[in-house]
Coordinates of C-alpha atoms in Angstrom, one line a residue:
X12 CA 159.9 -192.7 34.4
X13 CA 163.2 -192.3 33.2
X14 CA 166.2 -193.5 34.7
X15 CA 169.4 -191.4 34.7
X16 CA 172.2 -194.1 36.0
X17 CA 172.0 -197.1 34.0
X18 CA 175.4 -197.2 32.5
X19 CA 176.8 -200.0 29.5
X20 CA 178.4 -203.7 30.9
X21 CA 182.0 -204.6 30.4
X22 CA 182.3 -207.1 27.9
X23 CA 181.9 -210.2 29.3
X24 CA 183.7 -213.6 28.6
X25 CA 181.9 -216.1 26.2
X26 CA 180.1 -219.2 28.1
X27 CA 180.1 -222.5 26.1
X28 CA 176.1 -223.4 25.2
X29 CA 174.5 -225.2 28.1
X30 CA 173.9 -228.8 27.1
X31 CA 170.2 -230.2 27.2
X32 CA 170.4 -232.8 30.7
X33 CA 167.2 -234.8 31.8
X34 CA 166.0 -235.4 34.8
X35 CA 166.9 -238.6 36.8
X36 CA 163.8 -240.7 37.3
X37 CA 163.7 -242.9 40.4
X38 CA 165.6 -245.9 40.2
X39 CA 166.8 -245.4 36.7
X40 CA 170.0 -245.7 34.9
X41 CA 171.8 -242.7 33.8
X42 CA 174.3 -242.0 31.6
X43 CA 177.5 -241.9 33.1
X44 CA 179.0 -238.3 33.2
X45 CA 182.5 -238.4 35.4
X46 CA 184.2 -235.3 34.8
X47 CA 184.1 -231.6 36.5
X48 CA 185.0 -230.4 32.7
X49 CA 181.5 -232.4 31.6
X50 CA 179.4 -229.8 33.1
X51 CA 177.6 -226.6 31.7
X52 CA 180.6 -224.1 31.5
X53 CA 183.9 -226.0 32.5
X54 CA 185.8 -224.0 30.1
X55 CA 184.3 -221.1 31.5
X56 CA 185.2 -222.1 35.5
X57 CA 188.6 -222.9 34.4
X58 CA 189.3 -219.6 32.9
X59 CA 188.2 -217.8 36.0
X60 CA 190.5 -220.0 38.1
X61 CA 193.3 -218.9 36.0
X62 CA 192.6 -215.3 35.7
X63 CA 191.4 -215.4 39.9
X64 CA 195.3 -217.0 39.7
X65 CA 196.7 -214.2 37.9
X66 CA 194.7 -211.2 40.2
X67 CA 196.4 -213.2 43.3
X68 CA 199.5 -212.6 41.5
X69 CA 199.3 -209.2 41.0
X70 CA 198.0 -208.3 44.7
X71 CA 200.6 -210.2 45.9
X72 CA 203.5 -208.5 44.0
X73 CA 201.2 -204.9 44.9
X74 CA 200.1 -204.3 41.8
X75 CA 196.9 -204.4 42.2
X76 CA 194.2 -201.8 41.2
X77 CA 193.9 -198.4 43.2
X78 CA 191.3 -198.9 46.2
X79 CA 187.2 -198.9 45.3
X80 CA 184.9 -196.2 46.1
X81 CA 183.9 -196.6 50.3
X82 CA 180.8 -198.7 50.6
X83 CA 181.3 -200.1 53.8
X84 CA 179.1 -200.3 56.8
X85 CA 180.6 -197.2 58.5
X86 CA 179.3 -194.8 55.3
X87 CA 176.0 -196.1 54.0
X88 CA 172.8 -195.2 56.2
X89 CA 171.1 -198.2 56.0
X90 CA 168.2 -197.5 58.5
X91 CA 167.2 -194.4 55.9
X92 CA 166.6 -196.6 53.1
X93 CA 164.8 -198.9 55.0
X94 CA 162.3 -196.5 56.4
X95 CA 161.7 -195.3 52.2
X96 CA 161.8 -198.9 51.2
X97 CA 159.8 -200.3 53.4
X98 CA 157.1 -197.6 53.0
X99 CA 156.6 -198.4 49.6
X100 CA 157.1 -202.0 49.7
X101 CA 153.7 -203.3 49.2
X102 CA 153.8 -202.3 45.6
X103 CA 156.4 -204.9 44.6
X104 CA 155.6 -207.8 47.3
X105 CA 154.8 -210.8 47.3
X106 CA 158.2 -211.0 45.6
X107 CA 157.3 -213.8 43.0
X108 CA 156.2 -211.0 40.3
X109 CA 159.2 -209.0 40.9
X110 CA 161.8 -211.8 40.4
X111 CA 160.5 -213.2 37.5
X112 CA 160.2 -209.9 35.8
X113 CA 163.8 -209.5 37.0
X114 CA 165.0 -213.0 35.5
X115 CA 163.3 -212.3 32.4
X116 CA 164.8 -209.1 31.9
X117 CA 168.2 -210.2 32.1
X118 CA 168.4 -213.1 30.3
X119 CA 166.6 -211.4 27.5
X120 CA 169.2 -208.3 27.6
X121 CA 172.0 -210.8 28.2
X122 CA 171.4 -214.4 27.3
X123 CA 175.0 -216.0 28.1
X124 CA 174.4 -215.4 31.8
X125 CA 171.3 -218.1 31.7
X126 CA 174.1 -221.0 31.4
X127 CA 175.3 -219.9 34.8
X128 CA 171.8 -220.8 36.1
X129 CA 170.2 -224.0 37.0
X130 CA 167.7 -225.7 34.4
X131 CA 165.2 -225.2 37.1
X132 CA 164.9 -222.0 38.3
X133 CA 162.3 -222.5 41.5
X134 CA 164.8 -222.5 44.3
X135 CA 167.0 -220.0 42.6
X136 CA 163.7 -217.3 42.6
X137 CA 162.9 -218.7 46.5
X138 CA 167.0 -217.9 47.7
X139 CA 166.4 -214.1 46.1
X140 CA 163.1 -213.7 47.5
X141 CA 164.7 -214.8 51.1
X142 CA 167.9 -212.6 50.7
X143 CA 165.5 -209.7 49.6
X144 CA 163.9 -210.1 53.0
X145 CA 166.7 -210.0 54.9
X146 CA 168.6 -207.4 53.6
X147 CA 165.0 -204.7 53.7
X148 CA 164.5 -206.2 57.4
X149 CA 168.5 -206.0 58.7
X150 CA 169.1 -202.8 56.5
X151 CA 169.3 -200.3 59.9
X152 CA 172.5 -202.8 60.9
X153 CA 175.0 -202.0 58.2
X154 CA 177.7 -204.6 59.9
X155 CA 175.8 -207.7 60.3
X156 CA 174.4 -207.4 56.5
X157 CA 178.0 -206.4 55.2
X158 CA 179.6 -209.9 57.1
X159 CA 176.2 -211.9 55.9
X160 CA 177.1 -210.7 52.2
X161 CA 180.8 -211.1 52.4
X162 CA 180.4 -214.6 53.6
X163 CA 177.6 -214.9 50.7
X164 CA 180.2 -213.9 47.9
X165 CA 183.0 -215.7 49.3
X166 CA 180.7 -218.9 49.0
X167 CA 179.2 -217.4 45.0
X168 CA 182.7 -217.9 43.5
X169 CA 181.7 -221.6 42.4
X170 CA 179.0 -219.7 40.4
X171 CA 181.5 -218.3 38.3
X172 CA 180.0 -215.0 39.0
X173 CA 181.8 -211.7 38.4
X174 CA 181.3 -208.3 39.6
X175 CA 180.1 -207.2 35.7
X176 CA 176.7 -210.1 36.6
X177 CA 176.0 -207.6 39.2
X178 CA 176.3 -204.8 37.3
X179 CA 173.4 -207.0 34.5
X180 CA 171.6 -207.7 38.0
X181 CA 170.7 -204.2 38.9
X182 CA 169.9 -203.3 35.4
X183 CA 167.8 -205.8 35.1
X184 CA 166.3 -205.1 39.4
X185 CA 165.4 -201.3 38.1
X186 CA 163.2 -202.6 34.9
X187 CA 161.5 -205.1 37.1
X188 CA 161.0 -202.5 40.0
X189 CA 158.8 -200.3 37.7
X190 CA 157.3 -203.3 35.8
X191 CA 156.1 -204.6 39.3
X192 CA 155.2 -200.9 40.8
X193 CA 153.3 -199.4 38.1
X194 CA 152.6 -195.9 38.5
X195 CA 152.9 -194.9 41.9
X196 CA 156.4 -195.8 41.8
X197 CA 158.6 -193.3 42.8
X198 CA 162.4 -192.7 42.0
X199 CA 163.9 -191.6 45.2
X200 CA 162.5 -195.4 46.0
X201 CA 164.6 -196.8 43.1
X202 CA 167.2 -195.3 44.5
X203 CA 166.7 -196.8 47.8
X204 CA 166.9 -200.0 46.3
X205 CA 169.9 -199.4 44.5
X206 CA 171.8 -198.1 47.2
X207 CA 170.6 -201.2 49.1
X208 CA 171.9 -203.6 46.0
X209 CA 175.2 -202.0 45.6
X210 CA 175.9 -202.3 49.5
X211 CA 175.1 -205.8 49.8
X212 CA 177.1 -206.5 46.2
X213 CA 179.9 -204.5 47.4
X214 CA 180.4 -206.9 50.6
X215 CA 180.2 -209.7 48.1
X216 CA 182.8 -208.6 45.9
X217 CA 184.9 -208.0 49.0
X218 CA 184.2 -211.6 50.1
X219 CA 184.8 -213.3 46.9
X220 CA 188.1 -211.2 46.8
X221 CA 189.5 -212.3 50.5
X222 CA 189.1 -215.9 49.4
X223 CA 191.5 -215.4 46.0
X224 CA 193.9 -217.9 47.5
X225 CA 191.6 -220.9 48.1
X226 CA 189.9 -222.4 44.8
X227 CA 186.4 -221.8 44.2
X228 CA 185.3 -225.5 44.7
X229 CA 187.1 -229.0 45.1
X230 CA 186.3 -231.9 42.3
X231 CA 185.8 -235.0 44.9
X232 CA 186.0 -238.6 43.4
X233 CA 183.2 -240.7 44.8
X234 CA 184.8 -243.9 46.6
X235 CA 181.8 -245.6 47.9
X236 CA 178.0 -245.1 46.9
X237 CA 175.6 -247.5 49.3
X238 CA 172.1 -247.5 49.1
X239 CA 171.1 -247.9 52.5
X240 CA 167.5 -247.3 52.0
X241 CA 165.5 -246.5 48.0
X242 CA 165.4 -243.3 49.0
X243 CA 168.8 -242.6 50.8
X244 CA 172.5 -243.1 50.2
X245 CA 175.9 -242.8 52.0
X246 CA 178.2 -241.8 50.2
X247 CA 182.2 -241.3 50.3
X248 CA 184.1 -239.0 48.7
X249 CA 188.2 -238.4 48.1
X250 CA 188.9 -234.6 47.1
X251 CA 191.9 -233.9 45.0
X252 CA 193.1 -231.1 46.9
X253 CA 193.3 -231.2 50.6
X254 CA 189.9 -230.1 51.8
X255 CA 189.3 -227.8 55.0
X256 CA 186.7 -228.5 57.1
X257 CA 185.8 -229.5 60.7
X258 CA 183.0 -231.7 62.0
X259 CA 179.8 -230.5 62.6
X260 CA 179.9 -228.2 59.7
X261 CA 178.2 -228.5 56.0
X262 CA 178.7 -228.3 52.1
X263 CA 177.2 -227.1 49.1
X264 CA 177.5 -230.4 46.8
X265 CA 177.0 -230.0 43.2
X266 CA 176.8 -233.2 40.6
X267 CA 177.6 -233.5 36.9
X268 CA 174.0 -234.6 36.5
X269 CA 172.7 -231.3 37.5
X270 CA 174.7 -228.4 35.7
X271 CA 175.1 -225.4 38.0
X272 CA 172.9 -227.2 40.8
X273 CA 174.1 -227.1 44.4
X274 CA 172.7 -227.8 47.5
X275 CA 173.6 -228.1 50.7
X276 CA 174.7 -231.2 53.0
X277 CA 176.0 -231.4 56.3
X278 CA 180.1 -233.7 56.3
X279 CA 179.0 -236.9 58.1
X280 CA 182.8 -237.6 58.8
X281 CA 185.6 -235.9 60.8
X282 CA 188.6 -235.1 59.2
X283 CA 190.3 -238.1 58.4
X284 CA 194.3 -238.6 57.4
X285 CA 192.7 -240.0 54.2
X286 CA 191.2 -237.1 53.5
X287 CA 187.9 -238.8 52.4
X288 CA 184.4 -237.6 53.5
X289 CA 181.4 -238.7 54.0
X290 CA 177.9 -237.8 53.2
X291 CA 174.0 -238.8 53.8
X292 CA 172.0 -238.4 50.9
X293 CA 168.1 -238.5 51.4
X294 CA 166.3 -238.2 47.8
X295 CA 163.8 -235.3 48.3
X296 CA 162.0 -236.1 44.8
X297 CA 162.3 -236.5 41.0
X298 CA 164.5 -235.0 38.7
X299 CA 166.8 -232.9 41.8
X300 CA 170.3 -232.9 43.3
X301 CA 169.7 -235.4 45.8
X302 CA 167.8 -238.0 43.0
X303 CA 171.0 -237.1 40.7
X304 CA 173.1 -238.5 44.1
X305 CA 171.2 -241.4 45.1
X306 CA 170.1 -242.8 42.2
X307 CA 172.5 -241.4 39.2
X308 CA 175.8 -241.6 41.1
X309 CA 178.8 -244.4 41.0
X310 CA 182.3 -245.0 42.3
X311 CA 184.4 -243.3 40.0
X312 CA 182.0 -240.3 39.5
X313 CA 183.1 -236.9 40.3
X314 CA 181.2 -234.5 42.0
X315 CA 181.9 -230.4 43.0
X316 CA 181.9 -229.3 46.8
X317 CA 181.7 -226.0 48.1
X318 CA 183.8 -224.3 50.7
X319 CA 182.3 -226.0 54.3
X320 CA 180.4 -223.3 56.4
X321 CA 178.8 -223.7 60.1
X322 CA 179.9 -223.2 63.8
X323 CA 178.0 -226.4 65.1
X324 CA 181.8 -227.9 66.1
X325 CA 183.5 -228.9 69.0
X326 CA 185.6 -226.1 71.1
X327 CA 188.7 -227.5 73.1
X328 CA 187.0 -226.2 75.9
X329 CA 184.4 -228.3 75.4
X330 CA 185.9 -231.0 76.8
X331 CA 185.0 -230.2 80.2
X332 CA 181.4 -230.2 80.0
X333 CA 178.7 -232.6 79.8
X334 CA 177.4 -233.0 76.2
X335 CA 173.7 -233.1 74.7
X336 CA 173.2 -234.5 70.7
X337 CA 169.9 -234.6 69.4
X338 CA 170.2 -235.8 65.9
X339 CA 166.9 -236.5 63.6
X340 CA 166.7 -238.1 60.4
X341 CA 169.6 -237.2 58.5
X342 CA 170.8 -234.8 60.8
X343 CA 172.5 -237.7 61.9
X344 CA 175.2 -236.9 59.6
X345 CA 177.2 -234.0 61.3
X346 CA 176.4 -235.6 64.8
X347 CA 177.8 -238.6 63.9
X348 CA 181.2 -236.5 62.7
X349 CA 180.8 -234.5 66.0
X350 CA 181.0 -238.0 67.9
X351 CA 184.2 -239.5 65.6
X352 CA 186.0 -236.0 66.7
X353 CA 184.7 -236.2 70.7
X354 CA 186.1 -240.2 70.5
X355 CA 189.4 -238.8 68.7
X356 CA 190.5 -236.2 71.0
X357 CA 190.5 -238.6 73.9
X358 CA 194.1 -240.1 72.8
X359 CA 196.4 -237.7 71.9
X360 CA 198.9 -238.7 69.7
X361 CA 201.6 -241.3 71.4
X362 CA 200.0 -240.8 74.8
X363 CA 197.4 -243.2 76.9
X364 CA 193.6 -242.9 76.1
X365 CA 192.6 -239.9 78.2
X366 CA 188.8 -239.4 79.2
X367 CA 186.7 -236.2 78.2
X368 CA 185.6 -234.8 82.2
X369 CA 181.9 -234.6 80.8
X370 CA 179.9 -237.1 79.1
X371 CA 177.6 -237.5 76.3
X372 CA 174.4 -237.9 76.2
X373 CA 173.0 -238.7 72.5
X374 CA 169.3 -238.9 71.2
X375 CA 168.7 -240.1 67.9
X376 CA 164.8 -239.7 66.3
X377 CA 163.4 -241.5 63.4
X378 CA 159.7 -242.1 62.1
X379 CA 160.4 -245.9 62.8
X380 CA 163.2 -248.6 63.5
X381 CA 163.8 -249.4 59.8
X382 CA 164.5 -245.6 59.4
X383 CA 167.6 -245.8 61.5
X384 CA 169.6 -246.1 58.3
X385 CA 172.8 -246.3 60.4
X386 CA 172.2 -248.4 63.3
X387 CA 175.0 -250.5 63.1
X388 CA 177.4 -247.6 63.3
X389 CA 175.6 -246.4 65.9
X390 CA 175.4 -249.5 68.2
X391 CA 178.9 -249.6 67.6
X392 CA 179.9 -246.2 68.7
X393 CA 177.6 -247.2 72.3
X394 CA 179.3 -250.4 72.7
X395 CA 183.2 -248.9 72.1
X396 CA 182.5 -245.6 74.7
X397 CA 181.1 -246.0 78.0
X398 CA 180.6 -242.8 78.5
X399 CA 178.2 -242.5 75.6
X400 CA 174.4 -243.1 76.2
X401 CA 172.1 -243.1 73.3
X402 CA 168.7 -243.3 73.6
X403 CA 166.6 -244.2 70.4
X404 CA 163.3 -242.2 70.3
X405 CA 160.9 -243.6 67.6
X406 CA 157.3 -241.8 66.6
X407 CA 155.8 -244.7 66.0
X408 CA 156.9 -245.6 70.3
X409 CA 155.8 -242.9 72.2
X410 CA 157.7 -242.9 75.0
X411 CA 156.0 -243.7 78.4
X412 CA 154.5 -240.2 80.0
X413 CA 155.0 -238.2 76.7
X414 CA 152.3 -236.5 75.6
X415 CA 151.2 -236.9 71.7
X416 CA 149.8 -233.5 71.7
X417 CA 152.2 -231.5 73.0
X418 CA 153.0 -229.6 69.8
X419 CA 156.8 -230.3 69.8
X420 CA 157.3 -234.2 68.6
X421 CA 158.3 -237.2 70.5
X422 CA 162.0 -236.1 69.9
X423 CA 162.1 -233.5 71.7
X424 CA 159.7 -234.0 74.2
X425 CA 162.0 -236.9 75.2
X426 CA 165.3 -234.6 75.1
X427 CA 163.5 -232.6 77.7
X428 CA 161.5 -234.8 80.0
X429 CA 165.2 -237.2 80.4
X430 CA 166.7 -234.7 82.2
X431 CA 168.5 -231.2 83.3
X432 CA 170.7 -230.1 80.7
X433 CA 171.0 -226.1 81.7
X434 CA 174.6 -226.7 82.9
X435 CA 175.8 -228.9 79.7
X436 CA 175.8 -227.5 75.8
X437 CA 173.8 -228.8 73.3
X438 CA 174.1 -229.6 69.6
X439 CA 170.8 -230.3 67.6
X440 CA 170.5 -231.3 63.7
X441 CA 168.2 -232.5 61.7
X442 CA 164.3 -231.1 59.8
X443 CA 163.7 -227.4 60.5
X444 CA 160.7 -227.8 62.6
X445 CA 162.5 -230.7 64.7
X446 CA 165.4 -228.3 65.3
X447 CA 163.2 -225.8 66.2
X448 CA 160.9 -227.3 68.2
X449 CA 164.2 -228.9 70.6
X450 CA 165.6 -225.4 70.8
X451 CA 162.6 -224.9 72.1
X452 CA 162.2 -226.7 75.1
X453 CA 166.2 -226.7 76.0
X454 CA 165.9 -223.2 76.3
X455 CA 162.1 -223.3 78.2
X456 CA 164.2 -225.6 80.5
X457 CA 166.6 -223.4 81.1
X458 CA 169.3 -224.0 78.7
X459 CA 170.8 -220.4 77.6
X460 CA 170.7 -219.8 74.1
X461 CA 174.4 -220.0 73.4
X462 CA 175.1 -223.2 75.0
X463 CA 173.0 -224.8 71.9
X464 CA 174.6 -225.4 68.4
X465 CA 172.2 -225.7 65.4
X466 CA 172.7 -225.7 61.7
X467 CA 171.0 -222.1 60.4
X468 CA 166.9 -223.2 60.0
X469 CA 165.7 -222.2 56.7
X470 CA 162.9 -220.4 56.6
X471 CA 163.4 -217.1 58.9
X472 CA 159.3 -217.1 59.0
X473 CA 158.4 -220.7 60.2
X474 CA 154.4 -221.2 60.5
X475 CA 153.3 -221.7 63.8
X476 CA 153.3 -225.8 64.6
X477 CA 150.1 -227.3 65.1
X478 CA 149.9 -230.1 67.5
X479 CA 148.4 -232.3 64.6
X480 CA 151.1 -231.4 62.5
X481 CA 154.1 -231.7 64.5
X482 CA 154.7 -235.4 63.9
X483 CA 154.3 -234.8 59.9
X484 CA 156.5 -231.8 60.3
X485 CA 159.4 -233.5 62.5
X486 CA 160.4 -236.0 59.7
X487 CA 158.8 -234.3 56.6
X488 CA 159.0 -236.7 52.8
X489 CA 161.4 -234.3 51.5
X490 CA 164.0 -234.6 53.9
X491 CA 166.2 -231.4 54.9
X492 CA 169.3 -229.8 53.5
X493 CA 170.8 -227.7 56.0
X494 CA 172.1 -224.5 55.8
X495 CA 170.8 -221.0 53.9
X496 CA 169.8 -222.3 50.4
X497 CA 172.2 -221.4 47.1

């Protein structure tokens, strides 16, 4: 089939070579890499900062270019091209086929843009696949995609993408469409998907434009790197520009060791007059982002974060109610900010220590005591608050009346058998199918929907869980990373 709208790219700015980086075995030594300007593209980054600096300038003094075609919500009919998509999707699902025809297509046409990628490309290919199904299943609400997408180009800036990778993007999405299809494929589809594209890149470019004034990411100097377990680390981090963030919320983290590699971890600080913050590092495996932190990474190193996302935080009219924290594994990280902030606010500045009116009840899961990586800052956070109660819930204790087979994990069956928490709100963190099995039973016990605060889970189709798998499930080997994958 022909295609009658493919149109020539812009020229697009050189990209140094990508240099050749090995994985980071367990417990090795690694070469020491400690500048932002060491990774894959620094030139390239910098450039954009200054031209990004130079569009600012222009917008600000007006003179910037006349307005883009209308592709907002209120003119694209999103629900049509779902009903055409969708009734030909079984020719290019599962999605695996398509996006590596897709990959290949473009970095063939256009080699450069492969140095903007990771050196692994698995997760990259899962994080299309994902945003692939939610745009075909949220297509017939315009608004909700458009903020999703706006939100998801704001955050793509790091990537030193630009609107002309879109443009190579759906070049490359047509080709793969009709290498995956075969010959029923059908052009009014194409177009479907092309409409769909443009929309969702349109509310990127929009996103990525609104956030002009803030930089694209913050180089962080690591101040403190303790191994408090072989497979986890806490580290500390000073940013060189002030940093904007609140408790509660998460990061995209990228390291020298792992060129063009983010993921995502939730602050495990409040915002401090230091400005430092903290993170909890659990190494999933070999040779990723979190070995590259725990194992590769010293004082002095300096790593990349992202803008911080989430609305798990504290309201000021919070204050007044009592408080639930379920917090497993490392979830303890943005619970443990949401406590510093809670203990904060309770002395205003020059005045007498003033009480919250509600208390808080926190619940902290583990597989076993020696997983508890931070006890001590936790039994000193009990000791300085009385109104603080934590209660330690352990899978290898069951707690007294809980029943192994329940389906939902000793965590949570705990949460909900301690008491009546309907009136109180609720902030849960921690593995996907802990967080989900909490929300749960808060909300079986009554507990409206919105009173509970929960990092985004993962994966929007979660497999039913087994009653033999929900202990293996509640604490799984390769940790969590909160937050929609990059």
């Amino acid at each position: 089939m022909q295609q009658s709208y493919h149109r020539p790219l812009h020229p697009a700015p050189a990209v140094p070579p990508a240099r050749s980086v090995p994985s980071v075995p367990s417990g090795a030594s690694v070469p020491s890499q400690r500048s932002a300007a060491d990774t894959v593209g620094g030139e390239y980054h910098a450039l954009l900062a200054r031209h990004d600096a130079m569009r600012l300038r222009r917008r600000m003094l007006g003179q910037g270019r006349a307005p883009a075609p209308d592709r907002t919500a209120a003119g694209y009919d999103g629900a049509a091209d779902q009903r055409l998509i969708t009734q030909y999707l079984d020719l290019v699902t599962p999605f695996a086929g398509l996006i590596a025809h897709l990959y290949d297509e473009m970095f063939a046409r256009w080699p450069y843009l492969r140095t903007l990628f990771p050196a692994s490309m698995d997760f990259q290919r899962a994080h299309l696949a994902r945003a692939f199904w939610y745009l075909i299943e949220h297509l017939h609400r315009p608004d909700e995609v458009a903020a999703r997408f706006r939100q998801l180009g704001h955050d793509h800036r790091k990537l030193g993408v630009r609107p002309v990778h879109y443009e190579a993007f759906e070049e490359a999405l047509c080709v793969a469409l009709r290498r995956t299809a075969g010959p029923r494929w059908a052009e009014a589809v194409e177009e479907a998907w092309v409409r769909m594209v443009r929309f969702a890149v349109a509310s990127m470019v929009e996103g990525a434009d609104a956030a002009l004034a803030e930089p694209a990411c913050w180089q962080a100097t690591v101040t403190s790197h303790e191994r408090r377990r072989p497979d986890l680390a806490v580290l500390r981090v000073r940013p060189h520009e002030p940093y904007p963030y609140r408790a509660g919320q998460f990061a995209a983290v990228a390291s020298p060791l792992m060129p063009q590699a983010w993921r995502h971890y939730s602050l495990a600080s409040a915002p401090a007059p230091d400005g430092e913050v903290a993170l909890h590092i659990r190494r999933t495996g070999p040779g990723g982002v979190s070995d590259a932190l725990v194992c590769g990474t010293r004082v002095g190193d300096t790593l990349r974060l992202g803008p911080a996302h989430g609305t798990m935080t504290l309201r000021d009219e919070d204050r007044s109610r009592d408080l639930l924290m379920v917090a497993g594994g490392t979830g303890w990280a943005p619970i443990k900010a949401l406590l510093e902030e809670w203990a904060g606010r309770r002395r205003g500045a020059g005045d007498p220590p003033r009480r919250p009116a509600g208390r808080v009840h926190l619940f902290v899961g583990a597989r076993s005591r020696a997983e508890l990586y931070d006890a001590a800052a936790l039994a000193e956070l009990a000791a300085r608050h009385e109104r603080l109660r934590v209660v330690r819930v352990l899978d290898d204790v069951v707690p007294e009346g809980c029943d192994p087979h329940a389906g939902y994990g000793p965590l949570a069956e705990a949460v909900a058998r301690d008491g009546e928490w309907s009136p109180g709100l609720a902030f849960v963190s921690g593995p996907p199918a802990m967080v989900g099995a909490t929300v749960a039973r808060l909300t079986a016990a009554g507990m409206p929907a919105d009173r509970i605060r929960h990092d985004p889970v993962p994966d929007p189709r979660p497999e039913p869980l087994t009653p033999e798998g929900a202990r293996r499930a509640a604490y799984p080997d390769d940790g969590a990373e909160p937050g929609a994958p990059e």
